[in-house]
Each structure stands twice: as C-alpha cells, then as structure tokens.
Coordinates of C-alpha atoms in Angstrom, one line a residue:
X30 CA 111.4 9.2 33.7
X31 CA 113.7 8.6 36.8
X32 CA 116.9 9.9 36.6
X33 CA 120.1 7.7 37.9
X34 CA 123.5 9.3 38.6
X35 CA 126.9 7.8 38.4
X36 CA 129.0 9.1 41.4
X37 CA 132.9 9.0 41.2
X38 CA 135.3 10.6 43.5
X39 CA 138.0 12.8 42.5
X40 CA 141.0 10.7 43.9
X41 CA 139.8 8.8 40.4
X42 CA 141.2 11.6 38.2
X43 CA 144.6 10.6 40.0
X44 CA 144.6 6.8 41.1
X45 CA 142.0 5.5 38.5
X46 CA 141.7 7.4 35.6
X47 CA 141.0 4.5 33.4
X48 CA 138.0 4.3 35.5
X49 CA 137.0 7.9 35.2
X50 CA 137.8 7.9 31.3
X51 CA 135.4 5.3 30.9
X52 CA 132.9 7.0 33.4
X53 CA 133.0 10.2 31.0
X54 CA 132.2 7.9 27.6
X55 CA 129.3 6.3 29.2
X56 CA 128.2 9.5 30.4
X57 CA 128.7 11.5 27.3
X58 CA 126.9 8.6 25.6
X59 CA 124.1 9.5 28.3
X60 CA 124.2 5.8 29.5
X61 CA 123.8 7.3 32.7
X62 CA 122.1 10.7 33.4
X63 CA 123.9 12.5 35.6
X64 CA 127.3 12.4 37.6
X65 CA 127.8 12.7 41.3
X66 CA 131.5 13.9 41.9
X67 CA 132.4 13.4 45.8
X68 CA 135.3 16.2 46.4
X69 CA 138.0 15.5 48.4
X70 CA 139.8 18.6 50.0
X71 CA 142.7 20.1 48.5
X72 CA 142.7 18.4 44.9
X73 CA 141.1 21.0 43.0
X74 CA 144.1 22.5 41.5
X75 CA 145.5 19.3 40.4
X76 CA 142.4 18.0 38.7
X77 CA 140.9 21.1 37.9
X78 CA 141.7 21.1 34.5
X79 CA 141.1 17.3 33.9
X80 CA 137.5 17.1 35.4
X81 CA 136.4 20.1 33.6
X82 CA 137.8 18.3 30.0
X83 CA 135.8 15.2 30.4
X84 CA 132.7 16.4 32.2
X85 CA 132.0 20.3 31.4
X86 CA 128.9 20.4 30.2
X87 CA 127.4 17.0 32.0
X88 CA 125.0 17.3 34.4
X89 CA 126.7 17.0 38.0
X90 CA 126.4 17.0 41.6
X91 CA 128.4 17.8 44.0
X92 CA 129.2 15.8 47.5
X93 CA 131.4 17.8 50.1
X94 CA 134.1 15.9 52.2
X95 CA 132.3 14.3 55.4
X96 CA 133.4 13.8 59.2
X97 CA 135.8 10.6 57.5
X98 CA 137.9 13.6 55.8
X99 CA 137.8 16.0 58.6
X100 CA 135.0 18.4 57.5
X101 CA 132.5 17.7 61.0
X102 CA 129.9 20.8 61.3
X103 CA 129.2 19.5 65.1
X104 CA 133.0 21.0 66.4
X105 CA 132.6 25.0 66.9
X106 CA 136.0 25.1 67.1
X107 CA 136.7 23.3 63.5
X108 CA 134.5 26.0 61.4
X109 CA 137.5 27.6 60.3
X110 CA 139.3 24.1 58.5
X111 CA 135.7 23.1 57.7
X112 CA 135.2 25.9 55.6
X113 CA 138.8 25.3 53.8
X114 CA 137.7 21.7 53.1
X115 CA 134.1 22.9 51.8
X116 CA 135.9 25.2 49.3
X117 CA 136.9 22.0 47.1
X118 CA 133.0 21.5 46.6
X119 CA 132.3 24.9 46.0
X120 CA 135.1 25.3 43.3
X121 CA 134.2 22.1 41.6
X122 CA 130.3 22.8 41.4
X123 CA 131.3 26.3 39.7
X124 CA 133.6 24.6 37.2
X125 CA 130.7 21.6 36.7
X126 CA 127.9 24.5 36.9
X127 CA 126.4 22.4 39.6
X128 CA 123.2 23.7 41.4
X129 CA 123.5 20.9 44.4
X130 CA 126.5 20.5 46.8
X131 CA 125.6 17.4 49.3
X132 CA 127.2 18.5 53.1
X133 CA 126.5 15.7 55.9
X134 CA 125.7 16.6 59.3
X135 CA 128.1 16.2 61.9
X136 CA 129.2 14.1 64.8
X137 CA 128.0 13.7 68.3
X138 CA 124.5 13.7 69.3
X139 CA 122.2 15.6 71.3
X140 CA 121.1 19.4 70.9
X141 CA 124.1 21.0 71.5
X142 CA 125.7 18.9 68.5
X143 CA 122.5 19.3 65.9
X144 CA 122.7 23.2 66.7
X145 CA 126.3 23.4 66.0
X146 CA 126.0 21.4 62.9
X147 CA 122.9 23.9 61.9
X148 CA 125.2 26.9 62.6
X149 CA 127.7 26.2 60.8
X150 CA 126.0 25.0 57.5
X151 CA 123.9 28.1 57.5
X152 CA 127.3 29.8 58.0
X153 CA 128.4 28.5 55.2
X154 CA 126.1 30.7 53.4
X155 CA 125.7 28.5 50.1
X156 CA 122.4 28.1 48.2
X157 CA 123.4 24.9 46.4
X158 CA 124.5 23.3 50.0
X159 CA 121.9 19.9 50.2
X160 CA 121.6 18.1 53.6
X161 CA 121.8 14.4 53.4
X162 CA 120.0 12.0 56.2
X163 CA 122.7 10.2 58.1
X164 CA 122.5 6.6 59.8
X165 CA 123.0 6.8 63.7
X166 CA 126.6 5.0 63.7
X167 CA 129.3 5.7 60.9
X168 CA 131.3 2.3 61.2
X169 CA 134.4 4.4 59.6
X170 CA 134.5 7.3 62.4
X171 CA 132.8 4.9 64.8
X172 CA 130.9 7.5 66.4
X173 CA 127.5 8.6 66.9
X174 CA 125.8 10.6 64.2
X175 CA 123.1 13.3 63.8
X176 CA 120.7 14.3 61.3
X177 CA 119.3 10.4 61.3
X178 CA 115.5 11.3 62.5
X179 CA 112.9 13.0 60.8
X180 CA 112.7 15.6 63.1
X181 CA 116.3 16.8 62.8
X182 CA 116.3 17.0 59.2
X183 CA 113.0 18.9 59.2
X184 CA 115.0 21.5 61.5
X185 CA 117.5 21.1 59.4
X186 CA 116.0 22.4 56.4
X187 CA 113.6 24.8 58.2
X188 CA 116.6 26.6 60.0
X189 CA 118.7 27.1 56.8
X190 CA 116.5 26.7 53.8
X191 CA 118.7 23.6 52.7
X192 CA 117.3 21.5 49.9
X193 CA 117.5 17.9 51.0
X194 CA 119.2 14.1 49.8
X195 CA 116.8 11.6 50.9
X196 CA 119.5 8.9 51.5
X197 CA 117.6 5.6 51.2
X198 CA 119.6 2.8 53.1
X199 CA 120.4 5.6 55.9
X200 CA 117.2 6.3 56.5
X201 CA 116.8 2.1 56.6
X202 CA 119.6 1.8 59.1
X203 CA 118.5 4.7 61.1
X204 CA 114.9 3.1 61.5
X205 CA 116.4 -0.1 63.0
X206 CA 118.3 1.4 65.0
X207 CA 115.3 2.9 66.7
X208 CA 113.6 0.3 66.1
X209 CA 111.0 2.0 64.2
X210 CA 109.2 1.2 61.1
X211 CA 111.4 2.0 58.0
X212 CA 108.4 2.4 56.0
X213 CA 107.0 5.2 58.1
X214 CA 110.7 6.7 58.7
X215 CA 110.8 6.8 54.8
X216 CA 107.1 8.9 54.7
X217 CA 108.1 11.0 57.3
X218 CA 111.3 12.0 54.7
X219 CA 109.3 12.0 52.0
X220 CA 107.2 14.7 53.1
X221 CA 110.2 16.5 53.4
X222 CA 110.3 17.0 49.8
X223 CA 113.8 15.7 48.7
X224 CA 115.8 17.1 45.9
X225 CA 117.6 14.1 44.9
X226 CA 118.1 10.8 46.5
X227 CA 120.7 8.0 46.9
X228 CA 119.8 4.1 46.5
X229 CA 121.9 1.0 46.9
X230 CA 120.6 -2.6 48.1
X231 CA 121.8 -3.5 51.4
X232 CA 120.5 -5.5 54.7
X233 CA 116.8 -4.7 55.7
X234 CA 116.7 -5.5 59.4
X235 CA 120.3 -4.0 59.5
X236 CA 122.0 -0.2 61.1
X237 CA 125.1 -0.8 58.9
X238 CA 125.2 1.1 55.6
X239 CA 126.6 -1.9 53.1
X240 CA 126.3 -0.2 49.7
X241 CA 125.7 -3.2 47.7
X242 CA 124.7 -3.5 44.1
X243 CA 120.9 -3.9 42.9
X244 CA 119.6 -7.6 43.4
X245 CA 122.7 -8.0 45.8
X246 CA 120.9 -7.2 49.3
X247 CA 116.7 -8.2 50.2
X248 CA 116.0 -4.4 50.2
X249 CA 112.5 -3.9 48.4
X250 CA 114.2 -1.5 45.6
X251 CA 110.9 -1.5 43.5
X252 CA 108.6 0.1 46.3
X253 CA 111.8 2.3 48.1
X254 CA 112.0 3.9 43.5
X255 CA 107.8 3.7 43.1
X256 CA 106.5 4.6 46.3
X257 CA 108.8 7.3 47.4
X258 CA 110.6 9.1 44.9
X259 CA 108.6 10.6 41.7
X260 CA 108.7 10.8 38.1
X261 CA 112.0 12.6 37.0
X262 CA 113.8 12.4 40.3
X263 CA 117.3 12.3 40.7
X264 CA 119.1 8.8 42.2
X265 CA 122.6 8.9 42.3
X266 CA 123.8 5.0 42.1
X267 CA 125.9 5.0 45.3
X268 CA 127.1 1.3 45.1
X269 CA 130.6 -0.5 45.5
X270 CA 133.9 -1.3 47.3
X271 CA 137.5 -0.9 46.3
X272 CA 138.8 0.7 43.2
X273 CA 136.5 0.0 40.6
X274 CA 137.9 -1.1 37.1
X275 CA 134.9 0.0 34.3
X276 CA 131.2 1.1 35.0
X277 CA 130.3 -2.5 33.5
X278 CA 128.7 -2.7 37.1
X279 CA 126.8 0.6 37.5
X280 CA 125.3 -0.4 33.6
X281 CA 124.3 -3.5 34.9
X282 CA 122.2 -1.7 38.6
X283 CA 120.8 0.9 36.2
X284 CA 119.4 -2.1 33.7
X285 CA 118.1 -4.1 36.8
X286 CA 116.4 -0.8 38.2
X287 CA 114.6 0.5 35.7
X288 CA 113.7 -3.8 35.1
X289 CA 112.3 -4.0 38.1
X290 CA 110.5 -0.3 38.3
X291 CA 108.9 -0.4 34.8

C-alpha cells in the first residue's frame, strides 16, 4: 500500500502548535503514515525538545531550508552559511532517526550553476541528503532555477550518489515550461528511481507550482499515483496556504486519493 506523509514546518511548534498537536494525534493514530518536517534554520534548540515529545518514534522526513531561506548550493561563496543552515536538518533527522533529508538545488542556470550546486551537496557529505526536481521559475525568489530537467537530476544523482524526491507538479511545471510532454518528462524521472515523492493538484498546462488540495486543480492524480510511483511508495501531501487550523483538510486529500487510486 502507498504510503502518504503529512508535512509541517517547524515554525508550527512556535506560531501554531494547536495545529502541530493535532498533527501528532492523527499521526500517532496512524491516520497518516509518515511526517515530513521542513526545518527552518536556527530553531532547533528552541523546539528541540518539543518535536522530539510529540513525534519520537514516528516515521519522518526531513526537508532542508531552500534558496527562499537563504540556503542556495549555486553561490560558491555561500558554502560556509549554507552549511550552518543545513545543520537544522541534520540535527532534526538525528533526533526524528530520519534516513532522508530533502536539499533543493540552487539558483541560476547554466553549467557553471548546476556544478556549483553538485559541489556543494556532495560537500555536504550526508548519506540521507535527497535531491528534489525543481520547476524552472520559483515565483517567491523570482529567479531561474536548476535541477528542472531530466538530465540534471540524473547528474545530479550520478555525481553524488543522492537518493531522489520525484516532485510531481515540478516536474509538470518544468515540462511546460519547455514545452515538452509532461508525461514523458515524468518517465524520464521515473527511471530515475525515486525514493519518495511529493503530490498536490494544481494547473496542468501551467509553470507555476499552486499546491492545491486533491480534486482542487484538473491534474490527473489517479495516473501521476498508478502509473508512476509503486506499491509502498512514499507521498508526502504537500498541499495548502496560510496557517492551517486542524489536519481536517489533509484527512480529507488522503480519503480522496486513495478513492480515486483503489
């Protein structure tokens, strides 16, 4: 059986922890199967004690800060700061016993940028780190990203043995912004052999990333789960806007998924 994730962020354990209360029942209650817990730099000390109360012993992974808070693998001269912004991620996947940590590519495109990016991450010199496809414009940064194509993930992972998050509305947006099939962009990946993967509905025939719950875009959700990801895969729910109130919502995607894949 598929496997879907519940991903919170860890400014939750200090501005929502109703939300993240709430998160650890349904978890514990196995509602969900695993958590994704995005780290933000420099609040491990003031969670750590918090996170590891409600979620020891949950299955979790990790996803590091990206370009939006400062950690960008393309900028040589950034490796040092990156690396401080990393630690969060590493410190939280050894309290959570996690065995993935998602990092992003960087900025910037061309050779020069990919190389730097693949530098750095090997630098980093962490067996859990997992490299996640990007689309080809962050609308937060705006700036051009890499790690969008096939081909640069494949490097990607060939360069520094990285396992791989088949992200499926990047790899969407990234195929129309090439203009390419998303279907065969989506083969390509999956040959890759991803780890884990994340799914929200969103825009087909669009390059932005929108994030919207199941049944909420006209993405094909039933042949992106059935066709592309296998029995006992990992799919972190990575869905919504704002500050969230309960996981009323996420209980409602993972009944319409599993609906819709049965």
């Amino acid at each position: 059986m598929r496997r879907f994730g519940l991903k919170l962020w860890s400014k939750d354990f200090v501005k929502n922890i109703d939300f993240a209360a709430d998160a650890e029942k349904a978890l514990k209650e196995e509602k969900f199967d695993y958590l994704e817990l995005f780290a933000l730099p420099f609040l491990f000390e003031e969670i750590k004690e918090e996170v590891k109360a409600r979620f020891c012993g949950v299955k979790t992974i990790i996803h590091a800060p990206h370009a939006v808070q400062g950690l960008d693998l393309a900028v040589k001269e950034e490796f040092d700061n990156n690396k401080k912004r990393l630690e969060a991620a590493q410190r939280f996947a050894d309290l959570l016993n996690a065995e993935m940590i998602i990092l992003h590519p960087g900025c910037g495109i061309g050779e020069a940028c990919l190389a730097e990016s693949i530098r750095q991450f090997k630098a980093m010199n962490d067996a859990r780190l997992t490299v996640e496809n990007l689309p080809a414009y962050c609308s937060q940064t705006k700036r051009l990203l890499h790690g969008v194509t096939v081909d640069e993930i494949r490097l990607f992972i060939e360069e520094t043995g990285a396992k791989f998050c088949l992200d499926f509305s990047h790899a969407i947006c990234g195929a129309n912004s090439s203009k390419n099939d998303i279907y065969e962009v989506l083969s390509g990946f999956k040959a890759l052999g991803p780890s884990m993967y994340h799914l929200c509905d969103g825009d087909v025939s669009s390059t932005n990333d929108s994030h919207l719950h199941y049944g909420d875009g006209n993405y094909d959700l039933r042949r992106l789960v059935r066709d592309f990801t296998d029995e006992g895969a990992f799919l972190t729910m990575e869905i919504g806007h704002g500050i969230p109130e309960d996981v009323k919502p996420w209980l409602d995607d993972i009944s319409y998924i599993r609906r819709i894949i049965a």
